[in-house]
Coordinates of C-alpha atoms and ligand atoms in Angstrom, one line a residue:
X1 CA 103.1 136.0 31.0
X2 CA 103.8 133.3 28.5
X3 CA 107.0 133.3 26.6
X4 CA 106.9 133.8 23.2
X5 CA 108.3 131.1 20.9
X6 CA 110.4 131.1 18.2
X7 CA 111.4 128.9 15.3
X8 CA 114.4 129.1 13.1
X9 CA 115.1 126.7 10.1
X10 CA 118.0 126.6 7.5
X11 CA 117.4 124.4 4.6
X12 CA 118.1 120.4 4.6
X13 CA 121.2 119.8 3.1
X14 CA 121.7 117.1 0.1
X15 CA 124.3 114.5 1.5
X16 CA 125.4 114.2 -2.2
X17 CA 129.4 115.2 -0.9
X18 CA 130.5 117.0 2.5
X19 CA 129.1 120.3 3.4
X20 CA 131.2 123.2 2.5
X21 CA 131.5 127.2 4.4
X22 CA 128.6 128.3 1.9
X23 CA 126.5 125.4 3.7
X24 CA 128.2 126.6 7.2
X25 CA 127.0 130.4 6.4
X26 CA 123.3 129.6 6.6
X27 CA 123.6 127.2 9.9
X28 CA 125.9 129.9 11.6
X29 CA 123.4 132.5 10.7
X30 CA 120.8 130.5 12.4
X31 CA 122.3 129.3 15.1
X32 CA 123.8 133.2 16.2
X33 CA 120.0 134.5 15.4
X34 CA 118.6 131.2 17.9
X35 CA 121.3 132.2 20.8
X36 CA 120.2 135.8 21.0
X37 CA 116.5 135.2 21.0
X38 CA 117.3 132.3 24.0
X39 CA 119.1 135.7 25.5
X40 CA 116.4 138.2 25.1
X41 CA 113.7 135.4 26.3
X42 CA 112.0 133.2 24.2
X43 CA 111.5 129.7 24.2
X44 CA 113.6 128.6 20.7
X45 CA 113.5 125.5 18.3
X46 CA 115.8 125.5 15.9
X47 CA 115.6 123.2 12.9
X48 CA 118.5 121.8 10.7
X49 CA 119.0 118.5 8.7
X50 CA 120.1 116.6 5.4
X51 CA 117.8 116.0 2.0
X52 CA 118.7 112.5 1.2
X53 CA 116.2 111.3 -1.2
X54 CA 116.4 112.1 -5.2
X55 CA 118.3 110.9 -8.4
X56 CA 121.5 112.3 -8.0
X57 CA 121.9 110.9 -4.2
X58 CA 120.6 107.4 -6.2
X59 CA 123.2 107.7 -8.8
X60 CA 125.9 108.7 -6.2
X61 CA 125.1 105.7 -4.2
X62 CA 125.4 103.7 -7.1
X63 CA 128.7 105.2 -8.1
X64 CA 130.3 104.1 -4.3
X65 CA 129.0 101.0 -5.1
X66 CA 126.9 101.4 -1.9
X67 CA 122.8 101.4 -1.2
X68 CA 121.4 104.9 -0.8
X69 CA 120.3 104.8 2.5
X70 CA 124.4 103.3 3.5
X71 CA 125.8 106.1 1.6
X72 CA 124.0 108.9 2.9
X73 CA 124.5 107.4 6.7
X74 CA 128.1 108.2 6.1
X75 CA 127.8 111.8 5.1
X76 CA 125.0 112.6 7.3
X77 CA 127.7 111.7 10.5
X78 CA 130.0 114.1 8.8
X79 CA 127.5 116.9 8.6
X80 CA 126.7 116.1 12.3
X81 CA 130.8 116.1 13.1
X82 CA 130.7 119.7 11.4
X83 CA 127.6 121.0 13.3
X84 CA 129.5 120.2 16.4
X85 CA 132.9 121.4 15.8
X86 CA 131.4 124.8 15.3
X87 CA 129.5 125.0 18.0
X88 CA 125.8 124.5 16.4
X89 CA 123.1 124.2 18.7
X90 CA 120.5 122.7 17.0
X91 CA 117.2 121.3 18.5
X92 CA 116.7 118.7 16.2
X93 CA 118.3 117.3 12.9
X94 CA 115.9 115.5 10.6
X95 CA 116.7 113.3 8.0
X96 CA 114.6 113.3 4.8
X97 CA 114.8 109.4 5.2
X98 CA 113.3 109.5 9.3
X99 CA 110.2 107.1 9.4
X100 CA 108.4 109.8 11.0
X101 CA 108.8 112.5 8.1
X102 CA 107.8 109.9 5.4
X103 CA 104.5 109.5 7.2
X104 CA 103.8 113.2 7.6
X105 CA 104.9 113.6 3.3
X106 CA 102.9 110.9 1.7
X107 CA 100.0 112.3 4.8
X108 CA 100.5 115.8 3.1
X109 CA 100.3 114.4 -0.4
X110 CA 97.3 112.5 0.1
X111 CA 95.7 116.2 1.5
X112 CA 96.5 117.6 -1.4
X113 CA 95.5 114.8 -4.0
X114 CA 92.0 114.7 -2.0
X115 CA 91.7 118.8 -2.0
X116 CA 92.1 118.0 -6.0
X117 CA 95.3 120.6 -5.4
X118 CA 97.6 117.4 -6.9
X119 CA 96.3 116.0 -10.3
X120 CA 97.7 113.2 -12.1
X121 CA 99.2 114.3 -15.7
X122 CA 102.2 114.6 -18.0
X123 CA 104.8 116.8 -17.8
X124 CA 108.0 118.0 -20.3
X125 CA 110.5 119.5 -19.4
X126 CA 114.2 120.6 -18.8
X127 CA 115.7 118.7 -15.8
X128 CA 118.6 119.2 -13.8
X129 CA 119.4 116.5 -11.5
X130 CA 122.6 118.2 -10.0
X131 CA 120.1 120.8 -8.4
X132 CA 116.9 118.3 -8.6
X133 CA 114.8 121.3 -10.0
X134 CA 113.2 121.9 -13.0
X135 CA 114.1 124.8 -15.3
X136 CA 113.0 128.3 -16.6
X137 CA 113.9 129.5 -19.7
X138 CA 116.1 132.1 -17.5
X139 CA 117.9 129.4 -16.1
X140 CA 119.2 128.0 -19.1
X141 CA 122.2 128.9 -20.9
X142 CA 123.3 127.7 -24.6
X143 CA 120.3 125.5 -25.0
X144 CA 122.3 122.8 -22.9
X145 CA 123.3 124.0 -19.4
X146 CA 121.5 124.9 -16.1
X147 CA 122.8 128.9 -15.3
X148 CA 123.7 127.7 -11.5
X149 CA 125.7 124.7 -11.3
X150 CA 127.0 124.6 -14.9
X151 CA 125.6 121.1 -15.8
X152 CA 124.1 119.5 -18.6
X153 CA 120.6 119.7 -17.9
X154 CA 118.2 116.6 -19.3
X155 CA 115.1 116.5 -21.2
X156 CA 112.6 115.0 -19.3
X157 CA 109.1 113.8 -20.4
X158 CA 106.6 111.3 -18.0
X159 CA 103.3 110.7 -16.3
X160 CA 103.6 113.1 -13.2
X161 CA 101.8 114.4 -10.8
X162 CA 100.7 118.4 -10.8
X163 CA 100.6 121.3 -8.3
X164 CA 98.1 123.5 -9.3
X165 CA 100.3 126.2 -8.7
X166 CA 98.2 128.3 -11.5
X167 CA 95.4 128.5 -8.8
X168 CA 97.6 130.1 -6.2
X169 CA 98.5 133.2 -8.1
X170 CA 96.0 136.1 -6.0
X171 CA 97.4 134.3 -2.7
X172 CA 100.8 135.0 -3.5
X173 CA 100.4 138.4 -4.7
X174 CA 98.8 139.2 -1.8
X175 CA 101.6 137.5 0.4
X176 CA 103.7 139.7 -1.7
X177 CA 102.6 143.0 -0.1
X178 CA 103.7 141.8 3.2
X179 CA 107.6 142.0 4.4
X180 CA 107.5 138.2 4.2
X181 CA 110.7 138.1 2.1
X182 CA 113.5 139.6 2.3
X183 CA 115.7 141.2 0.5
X184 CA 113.5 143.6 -1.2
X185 CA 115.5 142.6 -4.9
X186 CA 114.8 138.6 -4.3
X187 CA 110.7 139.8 -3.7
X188 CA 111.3 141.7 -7.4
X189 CA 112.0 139.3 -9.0
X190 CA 109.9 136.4 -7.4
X191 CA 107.5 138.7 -8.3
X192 CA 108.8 139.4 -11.5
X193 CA 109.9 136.6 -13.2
X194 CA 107.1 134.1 -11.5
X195 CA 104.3 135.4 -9.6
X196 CA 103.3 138.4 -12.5
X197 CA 104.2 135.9 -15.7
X198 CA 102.4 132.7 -16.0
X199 CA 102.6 130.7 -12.9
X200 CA 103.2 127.1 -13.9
X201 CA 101.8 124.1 -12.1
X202 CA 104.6 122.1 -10.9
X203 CA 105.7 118.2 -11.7
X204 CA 105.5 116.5 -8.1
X205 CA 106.2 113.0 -8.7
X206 CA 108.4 110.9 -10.7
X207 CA 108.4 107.1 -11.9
X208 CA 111.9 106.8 -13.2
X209 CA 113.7 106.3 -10.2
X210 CA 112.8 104.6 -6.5
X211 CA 114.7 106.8 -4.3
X212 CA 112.1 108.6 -2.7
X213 CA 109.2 108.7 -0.7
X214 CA 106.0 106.9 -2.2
X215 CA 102.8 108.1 -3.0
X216 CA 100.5 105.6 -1.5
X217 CA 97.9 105.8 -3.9
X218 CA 99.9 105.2 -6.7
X219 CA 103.4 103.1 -5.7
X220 CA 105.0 103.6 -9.1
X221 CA 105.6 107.3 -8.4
X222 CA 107.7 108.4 -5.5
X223 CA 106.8 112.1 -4.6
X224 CA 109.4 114.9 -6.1
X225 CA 112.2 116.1 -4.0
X226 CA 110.9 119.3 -2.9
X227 CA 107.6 118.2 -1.4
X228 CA 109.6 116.0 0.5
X229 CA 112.1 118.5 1.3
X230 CA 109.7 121.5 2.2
X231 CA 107.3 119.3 4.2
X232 CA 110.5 118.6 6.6
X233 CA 109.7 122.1 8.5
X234 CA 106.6 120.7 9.7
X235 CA 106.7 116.8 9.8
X236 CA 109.9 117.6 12.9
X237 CA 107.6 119.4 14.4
X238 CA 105.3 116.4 14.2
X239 CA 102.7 117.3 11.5
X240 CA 100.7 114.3 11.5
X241 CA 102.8 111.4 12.6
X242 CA 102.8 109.8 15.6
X243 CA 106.2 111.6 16.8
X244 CA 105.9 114.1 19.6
X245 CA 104.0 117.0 18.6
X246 CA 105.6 120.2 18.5
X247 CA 103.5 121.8 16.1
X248 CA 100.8 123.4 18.8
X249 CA 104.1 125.1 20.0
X250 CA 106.4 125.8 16.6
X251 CA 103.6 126.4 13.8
X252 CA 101.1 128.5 16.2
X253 CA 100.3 132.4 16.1
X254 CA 102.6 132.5 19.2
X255 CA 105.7 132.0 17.0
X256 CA 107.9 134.1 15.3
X257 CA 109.0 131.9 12.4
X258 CA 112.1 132.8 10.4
X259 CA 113.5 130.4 7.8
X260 CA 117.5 130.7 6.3
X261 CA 118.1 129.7 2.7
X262 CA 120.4 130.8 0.0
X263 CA 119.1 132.6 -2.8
X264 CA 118.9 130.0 -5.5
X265 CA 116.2 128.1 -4.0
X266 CA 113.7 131.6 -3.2
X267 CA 111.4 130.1 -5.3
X268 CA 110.6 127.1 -3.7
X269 CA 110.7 128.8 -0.5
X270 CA 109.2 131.7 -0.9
X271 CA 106.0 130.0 -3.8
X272 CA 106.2 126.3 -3.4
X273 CA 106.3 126.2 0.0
X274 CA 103.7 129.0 0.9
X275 CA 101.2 127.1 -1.4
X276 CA 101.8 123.9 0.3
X277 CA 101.1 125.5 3.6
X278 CA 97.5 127.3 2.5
X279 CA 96.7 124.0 1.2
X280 CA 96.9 122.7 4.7
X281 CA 95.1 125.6 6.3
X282 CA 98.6 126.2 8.2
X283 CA 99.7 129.5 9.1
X284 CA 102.9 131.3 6.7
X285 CA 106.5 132.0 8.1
X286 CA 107.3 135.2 9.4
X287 CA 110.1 136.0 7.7
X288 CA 111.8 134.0 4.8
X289 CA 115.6 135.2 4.6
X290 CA 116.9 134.5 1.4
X291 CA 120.6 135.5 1.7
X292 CA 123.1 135.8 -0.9
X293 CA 126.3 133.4 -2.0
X294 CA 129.8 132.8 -0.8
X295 CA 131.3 133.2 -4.4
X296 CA 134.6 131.9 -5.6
X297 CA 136.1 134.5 -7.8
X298 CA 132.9 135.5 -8.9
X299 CA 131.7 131.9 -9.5
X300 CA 128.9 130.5 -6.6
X301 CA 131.2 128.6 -4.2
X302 CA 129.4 124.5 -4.5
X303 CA 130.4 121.1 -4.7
X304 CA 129.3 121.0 -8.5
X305 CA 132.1 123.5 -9.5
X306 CA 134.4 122.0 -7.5
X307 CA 135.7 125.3 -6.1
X308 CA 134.6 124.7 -2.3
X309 CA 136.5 125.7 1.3
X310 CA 136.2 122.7 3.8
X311 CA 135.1 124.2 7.2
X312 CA 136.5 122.0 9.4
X313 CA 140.0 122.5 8.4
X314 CA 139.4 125.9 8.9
X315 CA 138.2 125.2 12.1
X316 CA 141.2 123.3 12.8
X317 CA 143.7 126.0 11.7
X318 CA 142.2 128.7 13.3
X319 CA 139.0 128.2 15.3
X320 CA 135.0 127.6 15.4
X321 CA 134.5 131.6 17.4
X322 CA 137.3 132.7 14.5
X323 CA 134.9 130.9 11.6
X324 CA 131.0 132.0 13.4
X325 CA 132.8 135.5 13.5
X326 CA 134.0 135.9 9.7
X327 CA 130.5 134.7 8.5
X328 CA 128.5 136.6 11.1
X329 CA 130.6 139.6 10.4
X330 CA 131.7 139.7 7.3
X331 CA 129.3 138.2 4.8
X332 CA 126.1 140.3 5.4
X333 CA 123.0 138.5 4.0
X334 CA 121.7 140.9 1.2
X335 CA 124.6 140.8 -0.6
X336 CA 127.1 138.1 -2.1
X337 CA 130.3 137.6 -0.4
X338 CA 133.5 136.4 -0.3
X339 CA 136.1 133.8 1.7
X340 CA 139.3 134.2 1.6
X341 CA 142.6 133.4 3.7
X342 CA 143.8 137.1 3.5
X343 CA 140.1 138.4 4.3
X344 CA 139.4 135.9 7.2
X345 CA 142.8 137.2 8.8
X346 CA 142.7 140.8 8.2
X347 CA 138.9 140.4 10.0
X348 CA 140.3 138.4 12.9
X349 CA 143.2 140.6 13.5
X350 CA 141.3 144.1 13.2
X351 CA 138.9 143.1 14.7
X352 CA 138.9 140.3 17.5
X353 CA 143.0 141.0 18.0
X354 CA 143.7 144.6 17.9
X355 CA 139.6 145.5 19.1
X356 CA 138.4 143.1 21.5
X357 CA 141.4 141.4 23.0
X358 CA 143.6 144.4 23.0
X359 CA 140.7 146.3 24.9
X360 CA 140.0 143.5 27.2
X361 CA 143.7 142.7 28.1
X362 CA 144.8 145.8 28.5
X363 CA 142.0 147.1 30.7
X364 CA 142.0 143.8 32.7
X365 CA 146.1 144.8 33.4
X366 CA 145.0 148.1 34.8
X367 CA 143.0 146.4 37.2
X368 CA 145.4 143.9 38.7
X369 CA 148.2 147.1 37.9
X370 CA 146.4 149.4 40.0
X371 CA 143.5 148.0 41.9
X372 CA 145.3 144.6 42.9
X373 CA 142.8 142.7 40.2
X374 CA 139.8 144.1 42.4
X375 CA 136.7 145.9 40.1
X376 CA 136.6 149.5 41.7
X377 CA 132.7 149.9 41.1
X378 CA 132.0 153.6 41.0
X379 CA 128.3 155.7 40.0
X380 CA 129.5 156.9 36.9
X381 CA 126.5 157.0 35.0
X382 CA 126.5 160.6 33.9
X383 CA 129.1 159.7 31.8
X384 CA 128.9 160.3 27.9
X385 CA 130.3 156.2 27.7
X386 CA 128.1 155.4 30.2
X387 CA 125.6 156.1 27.9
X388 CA 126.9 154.4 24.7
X389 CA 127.1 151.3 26.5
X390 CA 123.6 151.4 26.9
X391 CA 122.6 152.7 23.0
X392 CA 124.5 149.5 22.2
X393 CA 122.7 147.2 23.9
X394 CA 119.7 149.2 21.9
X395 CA 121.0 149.1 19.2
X396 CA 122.5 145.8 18.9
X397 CA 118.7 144.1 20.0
X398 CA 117.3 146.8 17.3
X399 CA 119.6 144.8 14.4
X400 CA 119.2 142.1 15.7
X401 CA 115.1 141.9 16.1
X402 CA 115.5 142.9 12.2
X403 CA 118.2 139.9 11.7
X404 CA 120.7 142.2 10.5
X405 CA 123.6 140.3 12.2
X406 CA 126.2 142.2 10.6
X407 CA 124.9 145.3 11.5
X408 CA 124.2 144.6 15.2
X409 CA 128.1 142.8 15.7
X410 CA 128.9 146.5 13.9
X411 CA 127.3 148.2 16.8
X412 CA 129.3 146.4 19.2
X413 CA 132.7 146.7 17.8
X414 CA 132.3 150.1 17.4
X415 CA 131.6 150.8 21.2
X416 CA 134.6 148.2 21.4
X417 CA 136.6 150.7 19.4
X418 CA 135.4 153.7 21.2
X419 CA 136.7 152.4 24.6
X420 CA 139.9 151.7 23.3
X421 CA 139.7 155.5 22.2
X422 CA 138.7 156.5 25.1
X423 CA 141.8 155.1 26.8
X424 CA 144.3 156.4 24.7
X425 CA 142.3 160.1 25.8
X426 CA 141.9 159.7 29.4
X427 CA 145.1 158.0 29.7
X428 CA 145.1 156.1 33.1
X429 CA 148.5 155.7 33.5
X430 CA 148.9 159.6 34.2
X431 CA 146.3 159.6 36.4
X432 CA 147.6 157.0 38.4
X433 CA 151.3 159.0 38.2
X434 CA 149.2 162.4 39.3
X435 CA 147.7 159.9 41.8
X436 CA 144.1 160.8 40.5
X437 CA 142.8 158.2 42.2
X438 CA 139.1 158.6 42.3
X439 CA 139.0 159.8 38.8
X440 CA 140.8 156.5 37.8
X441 CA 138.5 154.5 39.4
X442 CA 135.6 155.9 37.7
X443 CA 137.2 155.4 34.2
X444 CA 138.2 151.8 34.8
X445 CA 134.5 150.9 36.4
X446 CA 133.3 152.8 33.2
X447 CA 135.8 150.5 30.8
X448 CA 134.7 147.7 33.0
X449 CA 130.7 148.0 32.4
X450 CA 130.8 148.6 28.7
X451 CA 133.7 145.7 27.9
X452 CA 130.5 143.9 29.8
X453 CA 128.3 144.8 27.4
X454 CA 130.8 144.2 24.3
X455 CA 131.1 140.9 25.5
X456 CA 127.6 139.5 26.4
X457 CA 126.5 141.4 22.9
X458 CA 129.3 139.0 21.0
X459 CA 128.1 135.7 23.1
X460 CA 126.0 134.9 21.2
X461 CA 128.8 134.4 18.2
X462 CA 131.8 133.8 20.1
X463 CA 130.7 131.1 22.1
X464 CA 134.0 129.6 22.8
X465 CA 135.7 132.3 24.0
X466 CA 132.8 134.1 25.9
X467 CA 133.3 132.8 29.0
X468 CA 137.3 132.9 28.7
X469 CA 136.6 136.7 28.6
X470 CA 133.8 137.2 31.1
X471 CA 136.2 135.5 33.2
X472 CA 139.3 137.8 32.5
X473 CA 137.0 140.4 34.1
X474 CA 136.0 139.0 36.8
X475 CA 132.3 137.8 35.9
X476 CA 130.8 134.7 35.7
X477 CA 128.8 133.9 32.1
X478 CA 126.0 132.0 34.0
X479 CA 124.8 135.3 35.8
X480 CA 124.8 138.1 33.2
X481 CA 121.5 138.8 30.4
X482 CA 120.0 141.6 29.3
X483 CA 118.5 142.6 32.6
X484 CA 121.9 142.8 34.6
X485 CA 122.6 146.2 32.7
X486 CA 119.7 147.9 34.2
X487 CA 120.8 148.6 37.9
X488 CA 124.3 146.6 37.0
X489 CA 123.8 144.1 39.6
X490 CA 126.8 141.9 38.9
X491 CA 128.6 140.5 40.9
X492 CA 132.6 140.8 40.4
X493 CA 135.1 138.8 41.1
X494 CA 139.0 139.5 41.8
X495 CA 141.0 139.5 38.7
X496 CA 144.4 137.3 37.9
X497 CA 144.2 135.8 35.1
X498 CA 146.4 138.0 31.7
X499 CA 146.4 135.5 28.6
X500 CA 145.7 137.2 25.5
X501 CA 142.7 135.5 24.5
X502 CA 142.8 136.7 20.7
X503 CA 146.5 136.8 19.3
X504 CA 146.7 137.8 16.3
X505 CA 147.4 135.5 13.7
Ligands
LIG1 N1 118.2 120.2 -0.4 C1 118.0 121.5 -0.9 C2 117.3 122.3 0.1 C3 116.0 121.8 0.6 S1 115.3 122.9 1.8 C4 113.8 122.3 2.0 C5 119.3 122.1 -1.2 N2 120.4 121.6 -0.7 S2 121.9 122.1 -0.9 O1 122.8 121.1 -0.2 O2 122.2 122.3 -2.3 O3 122.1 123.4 0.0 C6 121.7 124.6 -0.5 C7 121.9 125.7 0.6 O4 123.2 125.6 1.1 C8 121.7 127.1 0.1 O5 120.3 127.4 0.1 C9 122.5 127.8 1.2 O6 121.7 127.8 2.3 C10 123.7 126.9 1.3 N3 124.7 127.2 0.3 C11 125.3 126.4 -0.5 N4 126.3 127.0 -1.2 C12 126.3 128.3 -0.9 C13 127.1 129.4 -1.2 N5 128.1 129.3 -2.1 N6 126.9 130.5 -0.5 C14 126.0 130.7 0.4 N7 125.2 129.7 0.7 C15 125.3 128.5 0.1 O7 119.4 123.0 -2.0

């Protein structure tokens, strides 16, 4: 049988300053949700990269006293650095400014202007620049300011190209009914404050700035951010252009497409973006995830409010696995969330420390203790524990299926947590002293399995330690998946090796 694919996208970053952990959230996220599928079989792509055209990367050019295309190099090798401190695996980075892309955006546009979906025009408006978006009334606070980022927003009037969005508006309500985005709140008020009000066509060009990509019918306008930006999830897959073609593969019926953002660009996700795909006869996304912020006492962690957490030097201080672990963990996606120092350690000591180290270690001692590091591997699977491990597993790929990352690391903990209860029960050292020897066998091959289980569940997040720990018990990474839990056909190898892998800190 063919294996199915499936395509995971965060949104392209603006290189208008280094990426902070709010921009690390939604790349974590991805990445964790990529591994696991890899795991559980499917043939993955996985999509991440860096917005680089607009006014305000123009104007922060100008401000380095550098050209755009210099500046943005510079910053671009910095995300990159970051991706690959914490451990991102990405299939391919594109770059706004790739010749490739711009072929595949001014091919789009010229769809569009030909389908008479694009229409030339005049369009006024309120303008923020720092978020390259035009504003609703809702966004707008004190006449003056954009609700988000806290700027001065700008009044903006000028032959422009239109979307006819307006046109779109039974298409989207139908898209509505499905579970296309999530959460349930964000479809509200999409619906709510857009799709049910008067749907607006949308400004897609601009003549008073260069930085862009060109509309080759008419050179004095380059085309608006977000075409450019949006078209990125297809042009790398090689939507018209002469790079290879993914798109057969990645933007087929055999996919399973999920695309990451944050919630303060649903809209262009979740309308924008669908409308731009009908107008190509493509197919939609699965699943647009719009998750919530990383705030900063109660303010959205960004660049523009200057109130951001570097990643690397977290990184540095503690560790990528410690980093992919708070965010996996910690911030679930339908809710907003928060980073701080005291947080982060409470989470790593609860729960990597005193949970999954202290289990491993200590039942990794018992074997070299008792069994002279060698695996007694005993039937034992009429056993109630026996049993969790094996709920896990279901329940963890049930969570996970749904992209509920939190929830699935959840279910592994707590069988983490149970197995530490478990000993503290059984206790082996008295059966050991009663010389109870088959009966400790069992309980250590029953530890044994299930810390197994806890850890191939967590590879996919701790990617660094993983196969530190498969290797504290005996195991090597490279041969254990799902499948190795059905008639446990491991092998296991003697056991030496007693550093604590997660001290607490
Ligand atoms: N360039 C556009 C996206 C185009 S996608 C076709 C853009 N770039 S951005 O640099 O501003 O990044 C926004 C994204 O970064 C959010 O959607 C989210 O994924 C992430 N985050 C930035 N700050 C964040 C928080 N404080 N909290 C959570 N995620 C945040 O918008």
């Amino acid at each position: 049988m063919k294996k199915k694919n499936f395509y995971v996208t965060t949104p392209i970053y603006y290189p208008s300053g280094n990426l902070h952990i709010g921009h690390s959230y939604t790349t974590t996220l991805a990445d964790v949700i990529c591994r696991y599928k890899k795991e559980d079989g499917f043939n993955t792509f996985f999509l991440t990269g860096s917005d680089e055209h607009g006014q305000k990367i123009e104007l922060k050019a100008k401000e380095n006293n550098l050209e755009p295309k210099e500046y943005v190099d510079n910053i671009v090798a910095n995300f990159k650095y970051l991706w690959k401190l914490l451990n991102i695996d990405y299939s391919k980075f594109i770059r706004t400014t790739d010749v490739d892309h711009i072929e595949s955006v001014q091919n789009i546009f010229s769809v569009l202007l030909e389908k008479d979906l694009i229409y030339p025009s005049k369009y006024k408006g309120e303008y923020c620049i720092s978020c390259e978006e035009f504003l609703t009334s809702e966004q707008i606070i004190d006449n003056k300011f954009h609700s988000v980022c806290k700027k001065e927003f700008v009044m903006f009037e000028e032959e422009s190209y239109m979307l006819r969005v307006s046109q779109f508006k039974k298409f989207l309500i139908d898209l509505f009914k499905k579970d296309f985005l999530e959460p349930e709140n964000r479809k509200k008020e999409m619906l709510n404050n857009f799709i049910n009000n008067e749907l607006e066509d949308l400004s897609v060009t601009r003549i008073n700035f260069s930085w862009g990509v060109q509309v080759l019918e008419d050179p004095k306008h380059v085309i608006y951010v977000w075409i450019d930006a949006l078209s990125n999830y297809i042009s790398a897959l090689g939507y018209k252009n002469n790079s290879t073609n993914l798109m057969n593969d990645f933007w087929s019926e055999n996919t399973e497409i999920l695309q990451i953002i944050g919630k303060e660009i649903t809209r262009f996700h979740s309308i924008y973006w669908p409308i731009i795909l009908k107008s190509l006869d493509l197919r939609m996304p699965n699943k647009i995830l719009s998750h919530g912020w990383i705030l900063s006492k109660n303010d959205k962690m960004s660049k523009s409010l200057n109130n951001v957490i570097d990643p690397i030097s977290v990184i540095k201080k503690y560790s990528s696995d410690a980093l992919r672990f708070y965010i996996s963990y910690n911030l679930p996606t339908y809710k907003d969330g928060n980073f701080t120092d005291e947080l982060f350690i409470e989470s790593f000591n609860t729960n990597l420390a005193n949970n999954v180290g202290n289990l491993i270690s200590r039942t990794s001692n018992m074997i070299i203790k008792y069994f002279d590091g060698l695996v007694p591997m005993v039937d034992m699977s009429n056993e109630k524990l026996y049993k969790k491990g094996d709920q896990a597993i279901y329940n963890f790929k049930k969570h996970m299926d749904l992209y509920n990352v939190s929830e699935a690391i959840d279910v592994a903990l707590k069988l983490g947590q149970e197995c530490n209860k478990y000993i503290e029960d059984v206790k082996p050292w008295d059966l050991q002293k009663n010389n109870k020897i088959e009966e400790l066998k069992k309980v250590i091959s029953l530890l044994h399995r299930n810390i197994l289980i806890l850890i191939y569940l967590l590879k996919p997040i701790l990617v660094e330690s993983t196969k530190k720990m498969f290797e504290q018990v005996g195991v090597d990474i490279d041969l254990i998946n799902f499948k190795s839990f059905e008639n446990n056909d491991y092998k296991v190898n003697k056991i030496s090796d007693r550093e604590i892998i997660f001290k607490r800190i």
